[in-house]
mmCIF file of C-alpha atoms in Angstrom:
data_model
loop_
_atom_site.group_PDB
_atom_site.id
_atom_site.type_symbol
_atom_site.label_atom_id
_atom_site.label_comp_id
_atom_site.label_asym_id
_atom_site.label_seq_id
_atom_site.Cartn_x
_atom_site.Cartn_y
_atom_site.Cartn_z
ATOM 1 C CA MET A 1 114.529 85.244 47.003
ATOM 2 C CA PRO A 2 115.899 83.023 49.784
ATOM 3 C CA ALA A 3 113.812 82.759 52.918
ATOM 4 C CA SER A 4 114.988 84.876 55.808
ATOM 5 C CA PRO A 5 116.064 83.023 58.947
ATOM 6 C CA PRO A 6 113.524 82.813 61.764
ATOM 7 C CA PRO A 7 113.676 85.462 64.515
ATOM 8 C CA THR A 8 116.155 84.816 67.240
ATOM 9 C CA ALA A 9 114.536 83.256 70.282
ATOM 10 C CA PRO A 10 114.439 85.450 73.371
ATOM 11 C CA ALA A 11 116.672 83.016 75.207
ATOM 12 C CA ALA A 12 119.488 83.795 72.790
ATOM 13 C CA VAL A 13 119.487 87.478 73.676
ATOM 14 C CA PRO A 14 122.211 88.169 76.207
ATOM 15 C CA ARG A 15 121.205 90.098 79.255
ATOM 16 C CA THR A 16 122.838 93.447 79.786
ATOM 17 C CA GLY A 17 122.882 93.141 83.537
ATOM 18 C CA THR A 18 124.820 90.777 85.672
ATOM 19 C CA ALA A 19 123.303 88.391 88.128
ATOM 20 C CA PRO A 20 124.366 88.739 91.763
ATOM 21 C CA HIS A 21 127.733 87.093 92.334
ATOM 22 C CA THR A 22 126.993 85.881 95.838
ATOM 23 C CA ALA A 23 124.101 84.310 97.660
ATOM 24 C CA GLY A 24 124.016 87.352 99.913
ATOM 25 C CA GLY A 25 123.809 89.678 96.933
ATOM 26 C CA GLY A 26 120.981 87.635 95.501
ATOM 27 C CA ALA A 27 119.101 87.697 98.792
ATOM 28 C CA LEU A 28 119.460 91.476 99.061
ATOM 29 C CA LEU A 29 118.166 91.859 95.516
ATOM 30 C CA VAL A 30 115.099 89.713 96.226
ATOM 31 C CA VAL A 31 114.368 91.463 99.545
ATOM 32 C CA GLY A 32 114.590 94.886 97.939
ATOM 33 C CA PHE A 33 112.465 93.724 95.028
ATOM 34 C CA VAL A 34 109.718 92.434 97.334
ATOM 35 C CA LEU A 35 109.726 95.541 99.555
ATOM 36 C CA LEU A 36 109.457 97.818 96.535
ATOM 37 C CA SER A 37 106.700 95.655 95.016
ATOM 38 C CA LEU A 38 104.661 95.913 98.221
ATOM 39 C CA ASN A 39 104.481 99.683 97.794
ATOM 40 C CA THR A 40 103.107 99.908 94.279
ATOM 41 C CA ARG A 41 99.451 99.894 95.389
ATOM 42 C CA VAL A 42 99.515 100.596 99.154
ATOM 43 C CA ALA A 43 98.462 104.232 98.878
ATOM 44 C CA PHE A 44 95.770 103.467 96.318
ATOM 45 C CA GLY A 45 94.107 100.783 98.472
ATOM 46 C CA GLN A 46 93.450 103.131 101.389
ATOM 47 C CA ILE A 47 90.782 105.525 100.132
ATOM 48 C CA GLY A 48 87.861 103.175 99.460
ATOM 49 C CA PRO A 49 87.686 101.657 102.967
ATOM 50 C CA LEU A 50 88.587 104.989 104.589
ATOM 51 C CA ALA A 51 86.006 107.153 102.790
ATOM 52 C CA PRO A 52 82.975 106.434 105.048
ATOM 53 C CA VAL A 53 85.025 106.925 108.224
ATOM 54 C CA ALA A 54 86.767 110.086 107.013
ATOM 55 C CA GLY A 55 83.598 111.611 105.590
ATOM 56 C CA PHE A 56 85.101 112.248 102.158
ATOM 57 C CA SER A 57 82.600 113.557 99.614
ATOM 58 C CA PRO A 58 81.750 111.449 96.540
ATOM 59 C CA ALA A 59 83.621 113.978 94.383
ATOM 60 C CA THR A 60 86.733 113.606 96.548
ATOM 61 C CA VAL A 61 86.590 109.827 96.393
ATOM 62 C CA SER A 62 86.044 109.885 92.616
ATOM 63 C CA LEU A 63 88.993 112.222 92.039
ATOM 64 C CA LEU A 64 91.285 110.227 94.308
ATOM 65 C CA GLY A 65 90.282 107.117 92.384
ATOM 66 C CA LEU A 66 90.901 108.796 89.029
ATOM 67 C CA LEU A 67 94.316 110.283 89.831
ATOM 68 C CA PRO A 68 96.391 107.058 90.132
ATOM 69 C CA PRO A 69 95.742 105.549 86.669
ATOM 70 C CA LEU A 70 95.706 108.990 85.056
ATOM 71 C CA CYS A 71 99.056 109.975 86.586
ATOM 72 C CA MET A 72 100.640 106.572 86.050
ATOM 73 C CA GLY A 73 99.835 106.879 82.367
ATOM 74 C CA ALA A 74 101.000 110.482 82.144
ATOM 75 C CA PHE A 75 104.283 109.871 83.992
ATOM 76 C CA ALA A 76 105.213 106.473 82.501
ATOM 77 C CA PRO A 77 107.381 108.129 79.787
ATOM 78 C CA LEU A 78 109.448 109.676 82.592
ATOM 79 C CA ALA A 79 110.841 106.192 83.254
ATOM 80 C CA ALA A 80 112.775 106.296 79.963
ATOM 81 C CA VAL A 81 114.578 109.459 81.088
ATOM 82 C CA VAL A 82 115.250 108.019 84.545
ATOM 83 C CA ARG A 83 116.598 104.777 83.090
ATOM 84 C CA ARG A 84 118.831 106.555 80.574
ATOM 85 C CA ARG A 85 120.390 108.797 83.221
ATOM 86 C CA LEU A 86 120.462 106.523 86.250
ATOM 87 C CA GLY A 87 119.944 102.919 85.156
ATOM 88 C CA GLU A 88 117.313 100.575 86.550
ATOM 89 C CA GLU A 89 118.730 100.104 90.044
ATOM 90 C CA ARG A 90 119.403 103.744 90.819
ATOM 91 C CA GLY A 91 116.176 104.755 89.118
ATOM 92 C CA LEU A 92 114.162 102.407 91.325
ATOM 93 C CA TRP A 93 115.944 103.635 94.438
ATOM 94 C CA TRP A 94 115.216 107.278 93.642
ATOM 95 C CA ALA A 95 111.622 106.332 92.853
ATOM 96 C CA SER A 96 111.376 104.720 96.299
ATOM 97 C CA LEU A 97 112.576 107.979 97.898
ATOM 98 C CA VAL A 98 109.892 109.875 95.977
ATOM 99 C CA LEU A 99 107.356 107.322 97.260
ATOM 100 C CA VAL A 100 108.396 108.230 100.818
ATOM 101 C CA ALA A 101 107.986 111.951 100.094
ATOM 102 C CA GLY A 102 104.570 111.410 98.526
ATOM 103 C CA ALA A 103 103.398 109.217 101.418
ATOM 104 C CA VAL A 104 104.415 111.930 103.928
ATOM 105 C CA LEU A 105 102.758 114.655 101.854
ATOM 106 C CA ARG A 106 99.448 112.751 101.831
ATOM 107 C CA MET A 107 99.085 113.392 105.576
ATOM 108 C CA ALA A 108 99.047 117.197 105.080
ATOM 109 C CA GLY A 109 95.280 117.681 104.958
ATOM 110 C CA LEU A 110 93.050 117.268 101.918
ATOM 111 C CA PRO A 111 95.271 119.374 99.572
ATOM 112 C CA GLY A 112 98.241 117.271 100.665
ATOM 113 C CA LEU A 113 96.266 114.087 100.059
ATOM 114 C CA PHE A 114 95.632 115.109 96.445
ATOM 115 C CA ALA A 115 99.182 116.373 95.846
ATOM 116 C CA GLY A 116 100.752 113.373 97.567
ATOM 117 C CA THR A 117 98.657 110.990 95.488
ATOM 118 C CA VAL A 118 100.043 112.620 92.339
ATOM 119 C CA VAL A 119 103.612 112.278 93.656
ATOM 120 C CA VAL A 120 103.106 108.642 94.669
ATOM 121 C CA SER A 121 101.501 107.875 91.300
ATOM 122 C CA ALA A 122 104.424 109.448 89.422
ATOM 123 C CA ALA A 123 106.932 107.357 91.376
ATOM 124 C CA THR A 124 104.831 104.235 90.871
ATOM 125 C CA ALA A 125 104.735 104.887 87.124
ATOM 126 C CA VAL A 126 108.523 104.744 87.018
ATOM 127 C CA VAL A 127 108.575 101.572 89.137
ATOM 128 C CA ASN A 128 105.967 99.890 86.914
ATOM 129 C CA VAL A 129 108.051 100.468 83.785
ATOM 130 C CA LEU A 130 111.459 99.596 85.248
ATOM 131 C CA ILE A 131 110.498 96.434 87.153
ATOM 132 C CA PRO A 132 110.220 94.208 84.011
ATOM 133 C CA VAL A 133 113.553 95.579 82.762
ATOM 134 C CA LEU A 134 115.179 94.815 86.124
ATOM 135 C CA VAL A 135 113.758 91.286 86.101
ATOM 136 C CA ARG A 136 114.998 90.724 82.551
ATOM 137 C CA GLY A 137 118.499 91.886 83.448
ATOM 138 C CA ARG A 138 119.092 90.620 86.986
ATOM 139 C CA PHE A 139 117.337 87.265 87.167
ATOM 140 C CA PRO A 140 117.814 84.108 85.093
ATOM 141 C CA ARG A 141 115.281 83.633 82.312
ATOM 142 C CA GLU A 142 113.730 80.610 84.030
ATOM 143 C CA ARG A 143 112.902 82.804 87.049
ATOM 144 C CA THR A 144 111.248 85.604 85.076
ATOM 145 C CA GLY A 145 107.735 84.271 85.663
ATOM 146 C CA THR A 146 108.346 83.608 89.341
ATOM 147 C CA MET A 147 109.658 87.116 89.954
ATOM 148 C CA MET A 148 106.811 88.772 88.070
ATOM 149 C CA GLY A 149 104.458 86.583 90.094
ATOM 150 C CA VAL A 150 106.148 87.720 93.305
ATOM 151 C CA TYR A 151 105.766 91.315 92.119
ATOM 152 C CA ALA A 152 102.028 90.870 91.560
ATOM 153 C CA LEU A 153 101.541 88.928 94.795
ATOM 154 C CA ALA A 154 103.382 91.550 96.853
ATOM 155 C CA MET A 155 101.443 94.321 95.117
ATOM 156 C CA GLY A 156 98.141 92.646 96.068
ATOM 157 C CA ALA A 157 99.299 91.899 99.610
ATOM 158 C CA GLY A 158 100.295 95.529 100.148
ATOM 159 C CA SER A 159 96.937 96.760 98.912
ATOM 160 C CA ALA A 160 95.020 94.242 101.047
ATOM 161 C CA LEU A 161 97.024 95.047 104.176
ATOM 162 C CA ALA A 162 96.457 98.772 103.696
ATOM 163 C CA ALA A 163 92.725 98.241 103.194
ATOM 164 C CA ALA A 164 92.534 96.162 106.378
ATOM 165 C CA LEU A 165 94.437 98.572 108.625
ATOM 166 C CA VAL A 166 93.275 102.059 107.655
ATOM 167 C CA VAL A 167 89.844 101.972 109.300
ATOM 168 C CA PRO A 168 90.979 100.658 112.725
ATOM 169 C CA VAL A 169 93.855 103.160 112.795
ATOM 170 C CA ALA A 170 91.607 106.070 111.774
ATOM 171 C CA GLN A 171 89.049 105.150 114.418
ATOM 172 C CA ALA A 172 91.688 104.763 117.122
ATOM 173 C CA ALA A 173 93.400 108.040 116.213
ATOM 174 C CA GLY A 174 90.196 109.989 115.591
ATOM 175 C CA SER A 175 91.617 111.227 112.271
ATOM 176 C CA TRP A 176 92.246 109.877 108.786
ATOM 177 C CA ARG A 177 95.750 111.404 108.593
ATOM 178 C CA PRO A 178 97.581 108.772 110.680
ATOM 179 C CA ALA A 179 95.731 106.102 108.697
ATOM 180 C CA VAL A 180 97.043 107.279 105.334
ATOM 181 C CA GLY A 181 100.403 107.838 107.048
ATOM 182 C CA LEU A 182 100.735 104.071 107.411
ATOM 183 C CA ALA A 183 102.009 104.079 103.815
ATOM 184 C CA VAL A 184 105.183 105.839 104.993
ATOM 185 C CA ILE A 185 106.396 102.706 106.793
ATOM 186 C CA PRO A 186 106.599 100.325 103.792
ATOM 187 C CA ALA A 187 107.893 103.194 101.631
ATOM 188 C CA VAL A 188 110.843 103.741 104.001
ATOM 189 C CA LEU A 189 111.507 99.995 104.083
ATOM 190 C CA ALA A 190 111.492 99.901 100.269
ATOM 191 C CA ALA A 191 114.005 102.757 100.094
ATOM 192 C CA ALA A 192 116.262 100.933 102.556
ATOM 193 C CA GLY A 193 115.798 97.611 100.764
ATOM 194 C CA THR A 194 116.700 98.959 97.317
ATOM 195 C CA ALA A 195 119.674 101.059 98.504
ATOM 196 C CA PRO A 196 122.232 98.190 98.202
ATOM 197 C CA GLN A 197 121.424 97.873 94.487
ATOM 198 C CA VAL A 198 122.696 101.404 93.801
ATOM 199 C CA ARG A 199 126.224 99.930 93.688
ATOM 200 C CA HIS A 200 125.331 97.574 90.840
ATOM 201 C CA ARG A 201 126.999 98.298 87.521
ATOM 202 C CA HIS A 202 125.740 97.163 84.124
ATOM 203 C CA ARG A 203 127.856 95.866 81.299
ATOM 204 C CA ARG A 204 127.156 97.411 77.942
ATOM 205 C CA PRO A 205 124.556 95.377 75.961
ATOM 206 C CA VAL A 206 125.781 92.965 73.331
ATOM 207 C CA ALA A 207 123.386 92.679 70.416
ATOM 208 C CA ALA A 208 122.183 89.176 69.636
ATOM 209 C CA PRO A 209 122.111 87.922 66.068
ATOM 210 C CA GLY A 210 118.930 89.172 64.460
ATOM 211 C CA ALA A 211 117.961 91.299 67.430
ATOM 212 C CA GLY A 212 118.205 94.436 65.374
ATOM 213 C CA ARG A 213 116.157 93.277 62.395
ATOM 214 C CA SER A 214 113.148 95.282 61.410
ATOM 215 C CA GLY A 215 111.313 92.345 59.931
ATOM 216 C CA ARG A 216 107.642 91.597 60.054
ATOM 217 C CA SER A 217 107.820 89.791 63.352
ATOM 218 C CA GLY A 218 107.314 93.085 65.156
ATOM 219 C CA ARG A 219 109.974 92.314 67.706
ATOM 220 C CA SER A 220 111.868 95.384 66.656
ATOM 221 C CA GLY A 221 111.129 98.438 68.681
ATOM 222 C CA ARG A 222 113.566 101.328 68.481
ATOM 223 C CA SER A 223 114.736 103.728 65.875
ATOM 224 C CA GLY A 224 118.272 105.060 65.852
ATOM 225 C CA ARG A 225 121.392 102.951 66.232
ATOM 226 C CA SER A 226 119.633 99.620 65.782
ATOM 227 C CA GLY A 227 117.911 100.704 62.574
ATOM 228 C CA ARG A 228 114.635 99.221 63.798
ATOM 229 C CA PRO A 229 111.324 101.048 63.461
ATOM 230 C CA HIS A 230 110.040 102.998 66.436
ATOM 231 C CA VAL A 231 108.196 100.770 68.903
ATOM 232 C CA ALA A 232 104.918 102.625 68.263
ATOM 233 C CA ARG A 233 105.011 101.450 64.629
ATOM 234 C CA THR A 234 104.967 97.737 65.482
ATOM 235 C CA ALA A 235 101.983 95.421 65.786
ATOM 236 C CA LEU A 236 103.586 93.818 68.830
ATOM 237 C CA ALA A 237 103.576 97.054 70.828
ATOM 238 C CA TRP A 238 99.926 97.850 70.097
ATOM 239 C CA SER A 239 98.860 94.275 70.790
ATOM 240 C CA LEU A 240 100.512 94.500 74.204
ATOM 241 C CA THR A 241 98.956 97.916 74.770
ATOM 242 C CA ALA A 242 95.466 96.654 73.913
ATOM 243 C CA PHE A 243 95.745 93.714 76.294
ATOM 244 C CA PHE A 244 97.226 95.708 79.172
ATOM 245 C CA GLY A 245 94.930 98.703 78.650
ATOM 246 C CA VAL A 246 91.609 96.855 78.659
ATOM 247 C CA GLN A 247 92.648 94.533 81.494
ATOM 248 C CA THR A 248 93.680 97.557 83.567
ATOM 249 C CA LEU A 249 90.448 99.381 82.681
ATOM 250 C CA ALA A 250 88.483 96.357 83.927
ATOM 251 C CA PHE A 251 90.602 96.232 87.082
ATOM 252 C CA TYR A 252 90.118 99.881 88.086
ATOM 253 C CA THR A 253 86.438 99.888 87.124
ATOM 254 C CA THR A 254 85.786 96.816 89.250
ATOM 255 C CA LEU A 255 87.825 98.184 92.130
ATOM 256 C CA ALA A 256 85.819 101.425 92.069
ATOM 257 C CA TRP A 257 82.315 100.014 91.776
ATOM 258 C CA LEU A 258 82.256 96.400 92.997
ATOM 259 C CA PRO A 259 80.612 97.157 96.394
ATOM 260 C CA SER A 260 77.848 99.127 94.651
ATOM 261 C CA ILE A 261 77.396 96.332 92.102
ATOM 262 C CA LEU A 262 77.083 93.717 94.847
ATOM 263 C CA VAL A 263 74.554 95.816 96.767
ATOM 264 C CA GLN A 264 72.339 96.564 93.760
ATOM 265 C CA THR A 265 72.768 93.414 91.650
ATOM 266 C CA ALA A 266 73.182 90.692 94.281
ATOM 267 C CA GLY A 267 71.248 92.340 97.117
ATOM 268 C CA LEU A 268 74.130 92.114 99.575
ATOM 269 C CA GLY A 269 74.437 94.408 102.576
ATOM 270 C CA ARG A 270 77.246 96.919 102.771
ATOM 271 C CA ALA A 271 79.248 94.769 105.190
ATOM 272 C CA ALA A 272 79.007 91.765 102.862
ATOM 273 C CA ALA A 273 79.897 93.982 99.918
ATOM 274 C CA GLY A 274 83.031 95.068 101.792
ATOM 275 C CA THR A 275 83.878 91.394 102.270
ATOM 276 C CA GLY A 276 83.454 90.988 98.511
ATOM 277 C CA GLN A 277 86.003 93.752 97.924
ATOM 278 C CA ALA A 278 88.507 91.985 100.177
ATOM 279 C CA LEU A 279 87.801 88.688 98.412
ATOM 280 C CA LEU A 280 88.419 90.361 95.047
ATOM 281 C CA ILE A 281 91.837 91.598 96.220
ATOM 282 C CA CYS A 282 92.728 88.095 97.462
ATOM 283 C CA GLY A 283 91.750 86.678 94.070
ATOM 284 C CA VAL A 284 93.877 89.321 92.342
ATOM 285 C CA ALA A 285 96.878 88.254 94.430
ATOM 286 C CA VAL A 286 96.352 84.572 93.594
ATOM 287 C CA GLY A 287 95.870 85.151 89.863
ATOM 288 C CA GLY A 288 98.704 87.662 89.790
ATOM 289 C CA PHE A 289 101.142 85.098 91.164
ATOM 290 C CA ALA A 290 99.975 82.016 89.280
ATOM 291 C CA ALA A 291 99.600 83.448 85.770
ATOM 292 C CA PRO A 292 103.188 84.673 85.193
ATOM 293 C CA VAL A 293 104.677 81.562 86.800
ATOM 294 C CA LEU A 294 102.725 79.365 84.376
ATOM 295 C CA ALA A 295 103.148 81.628 81.350
ATOM 296 C CA ALA A 296 106.921 82.032 81.641
ATOM 297 C CA ARG A 297 107.427 78.277 81.254
ATOM 298 C CA ARG A 298 106.192 78.367 77.665
ATOM 299 C CA ALA A 299 107.377 80.083 74.525
ATOM 300 C CA ASP A 300 103.756 80.774 73.522
ATOM 301 C CA GLN A 301 101.610 82.791 75.947
ATOM 302 C CA ARG A 302 98.502 83.036 73.757
ATOM 303 C CA PRO A 303 96.565 80.466 75.836
ATOM 304 C CA HIS A 304 97.286 82.498 78.967
ATOM 305 C CA ILE A 305 96.140 85.753 77.334
ATOM 306 C CA LEU A 306 92.879 84.114 76.263
ATOM 307 C CA GLY A 307 92.508 82.429 79.643
ATOM 308 C CA ALA A 308 92.882 85.675 81.632
ATOM 309 C CA ALA A 309 90.272 87.459 79.500
ATOM 310 C CA LEU A 310 87.829 84.538 79.601
ATOM 311 C CA VAL A 311 88.113 84.101 83.383
ATOM 312 C CA CYS A 312 87.404 87.827 83.834
ATOM 313 C CA ALA A 313 84.446 87.599 81.455
ATOM 314 C CA ALA A 314 83.128 84.543 83.316
ATOM 315 C CA GLY A 315 83.306 86.365 86.654
ATOM 316 C CA LEU A 316 81.457 89.414 85.318
ATOM 317 C CA THR A 317 78.842 87.249 83.604
ATOM 318 C CA GLY A 318 78.343 85.314 86.828
ATOM 319 C CA LEU A 319 77.662 88.546 88.703
ATOM 320 C CA LEU A 320 75.068 89.427 86.087
ATOM 321 C CA LEU A 321 73.264 86.117 85.625
ATOM 322 C CA ALA A 322 74.010 83.741 88.500
ATOM 323 C CA PRO A 323 71.871 83.511 91.659
ATOM 324 C CA ALA A 324 72.651 86.161 94.259
ATOM 325 C CA GLY A 325 73.842 83.503 96.691
ATOM 326 C CA THR A 326 76.819 82.718 94.459
ATOM 327 C CA ALA A 327 77.916 86.338 94.003
ATOM 328 C CA LEU A 328 80.986 86.085 96.227
ATOM 329 C CA ALA A 329 82.164 82.968 94.394
ATOM 330 C CA TRP A 330 82.008 84.878 91.109
ATOM 331 C CA VAL A 331 83.868 87.772 92.749
ATOM 332 C CA ALA A 332 86.727 85.366 93.527
ATOM 333 C CA VAL A 333 86.727 84.127 89.919
ATOM 334 C CA LEU A 334 86.784 87.714 88.661
ATOM 335 C CA GLY A 335 89.661 88.578 91.008
ATOM 336 C CA ILE A 336 91.764 85.674 89.731
ATOM 337 C CA GLY A 337 91.190 86.762 86.139
ATOM 338 C CA LEU A 338 91.976 90.410 86.862
ATOM 339 C CA GLY A 339 95.140 89.446 88.745
ATOM 340 C CA ALA A 340 96.278 87.316 85.824
ATOM 341 C CA GLY A 341 95.583 90.153 83.394
ATOM 342 C CA GLN A 342 97.596 92.599 85.505
ATOM 343 C CA ALA A 343 100.618 90.300 85.888
ATOM 344 C CA LEU A 344 100.916 88.698 82.443
ATOM 345 C CA PRO A 345 102.167 91.848 80.642
ATOM 346 C CA GLY A 346 105.375 91.777 82.703
ATOM 347 C CA VAL A 347 106.195 88.347 81.282
ATOM 348 C CA LEU A 348 105.221 89.483 77.779
ATOM 349 C CA TYR A 349 107.545 92.496 77.912
ATOM 350 C CA ALA A 350 110.450 90.301 78.993
ATOM 351 C CA HIS A 351 109.769 87.520 76.461
ATOM 352 C CA ARG A 352 108.932 89.629 73.431
ATOM 353 C CA GLY A 353 111.577 92.307 73.975
ATOM 354 C CA ALA A 354 114.663 91.874 71.792
ATOM 355 C CA ASP A 355 116.912 93.623 74.318
ATOM 356 C CA HIS A 356 116.738 95.814 77.413
ATOM 357 C CA ASP A 357 115.886 98.946 75.468
ATOM 358 C CA HIS A 358 113.102 97.156 73.637
ATOM 359 C CA VAL A 359 111.656 95.795 76.901
ATOM 360 C CA ALA A 360 111.665 99.317 78.361
ATOM 361 C CA ALA A 361 110.071 100.779 75.216
ATOM 362 C CA LEU A 362 107.301 98.159 75.161
ATOM 363 C CA SER A 363 106.628 98.641 78.868
ATOM 364 C CA THR A 364 106.559 102.436 78.533
ATOM 365 C CA LEU A 365 104.170 102.532 75.581
ATOM 366 C CA ALA A 366 101.787 99.920 76.996
ATOM 367 C CA GLN A 367 101.624 101.562 80.404
ATOM 368 C CA THR A 368 101.362 105.122 79.116
ATOM 369 C CA CYS A 369 98.413 104.349 76.855
ATOM 370 C CA GLY A 370 97.010 101.582 79.039
ATOM 371 C CA PHE A 371 96.735 103.593 82.251
ATOM 372 C CA LEU A 372 95.283 106.587 80.424
ATOM 373 C CA LEU A 373 92.655 104.263 78.947
ATOM 374 C CA ALA A 374 92.045 102.692 82.363
ATOM 375 C CA ALA A 375 91.349 106.088 83.908
ATOM 376 C CA THR A 376 88.214 106.376 81.757
ATOM 377 C CA GLY A 377 86.751 103.073 82.977
ATOM 378 C CA PRO A 378 85.187 104.095 86.316
ATOM 379 C CA VAL A 379 83.810 107.298 84.781
ATOM 380 C CA LEU A 380 82.261 105.549 81.767
ATOM 381 C CA ALA A 381 80.808 102.815 83.971
ATOM 382 C CA ALA A 382 79.220 105.445 86.226
ATOM 383 C CA ALA A 383 77.780 107.241 83.207
ATOM 384 C CA LEU A 384 76.260 104.019 81.837
ATOM 385 C CA HIS A 385 74.842 103.186 85.240
ATOM 386 C CA THR A 386 73.291 106.633 85.563
ATOM 387 C CA ALA A 387 71.799 106.432 82.062
ATOM 388 C CA THR A 388 70.297 102.958 82.523
ATOM 389 C CA GLY A 389 69.692 102.800 86.281
ATOM 390 C CA ALA A 390 71.352 99.383 86.519
ATOM 391 C CA TRP A 391 74.772 97.732 86.323
ATOM 392 C CA THR A 392 73.796 95.415 83.463
ATOM 393 C CA ALA A 393 75.053 97.705 80.682
ATOM 394 C CA PRO A 394 78.412 98.545 82.324
ATOM 395 C CA LEU A 395 79.140 94.881 83.092
ATOM 396 C CA ALA A 396 78.109 93.746 79.615
ATOM 397 C CA ALA A 397 80.315 96.443 78.083
ATOM 398 C CA LEU A 398 83.269 95.217 80.146
ATOM 399 C CA VAL A 399 82.705 91.631 79.006
ATOM 400 C CA ALA A 400 82.637 92.734 75.364
ATOM 401 C CA ALA A 401 85.794 94.839 75.799
ATOM 402 C CA LEU A 402 87.640 91.939 77.447
ATOM 403 C CA LEU A 403 86.773 89.557 74.617
ATOM 404 C CA VAL A 404 87.927 92.077 72.008
ATOM 405 C CA CYS A 405 91.168 92.701 73.918
ATOM 406 C CA ALA A 406 91.835 88.952 74.122
ATOM 407 C CA VAL A 407 91.817 88.728 70.335
ATOM 408 C CA ALA A 408 93.791 91.938 69.906
ATOM 409 C CA GLY A 409 96.367 90.749 72.449
ATOM 410 C CA LEU A 410 97.167 87.456 70.751
ATOM 411 C CA ARG A 411 100.052 88.929 68.747
ATOM 412 C CA ALA A 412 101.804 89.754 72.019
ATOM 413 C CA GLY A 413 101.696 86.109 73.075
ATOM 414 C CA HIS A 414 104.145 84.590 70.616
ATOM 415 C CA ASP A 415 107.083 85.158 68.268
ATOM 416 C CA PRO A 416 105.877 84.590 64.679
ATOM 417 C CA GLU A 417 107.914 82.186 62.578
#
């Protein structure tokens, strides 16, 4: 039997979108992209710093921390419906309008805060899935990494800015409602910034040679017209899901419990622990920008997958074993690793996807399962801490999970020959 030809390289797959025809159009696209990216974590970065000032109960804080990953996982499949009916540009614009509505609703007392968080999380789920598809279709391949890096950097900057402003605003206003209402401002700007893209029209996709094969490479992802197996039946999809899911679990677990870990494990005061949280977010922004920029330059992202997991593991191990005086340095290392792990999947979707539909299917599956998995992280870590009375077991479990996910994620890092 003659050998089958190697899989078509991603670069040979035509994009279904069209790049902006003018410099002005390109600038509007980038501005809208950045404004929308800023909003994807603004609302979620407010509760932790605000909780002591607002007097939220531990149960309230725990539930508000659980809702975002849980809802982003549950609503990620909605992005496929939105994309099919509206396209990426219109879908993202409507999602930005829903973000505005959710941000306004969060000011309506405690019930509104819970309901608005669900609404914001649902809109963010759609944005998370559609952003890699937009990048694949509207930007040149050589800029994929840069744009996913910008996405991650803006996401971290939005979260950090929200965390820095909520307490002063709440104290000045004498209420937590105006503080959470700050999220309305960037949400409105995002809606205005993405509005010009509603006029964009896609050309119908043109299949690349070999893009529809259902061979062992696992690059196939849809059933139906293409004749390829469903994305959930491919090793590629589950490799991506494993990497994204465990990295996101580590991210949300660390975000929820880092101040407590620093107080108990490193002996820091609460003010210093708050500084550690800010340092973590800065590290996430740095790693989130650098990793996709570096990874997109290569055809093989396996070293970057391993690197992200190992840097995270090193940061957690440092918190466990290193002298207390170096705790903040290890927090920065951990933040860089977590940022890289959050941003790399966007590059992997774009590089491994055979076409726009495949990119969307990979993104949807990974984020649906990954966020649902991530939602269990803070709860399981708290249970382990309660059972053992220390953070050693939760941190060790995270290190083990990250190392396993690094191996499981290797398939997502390359196109097999």
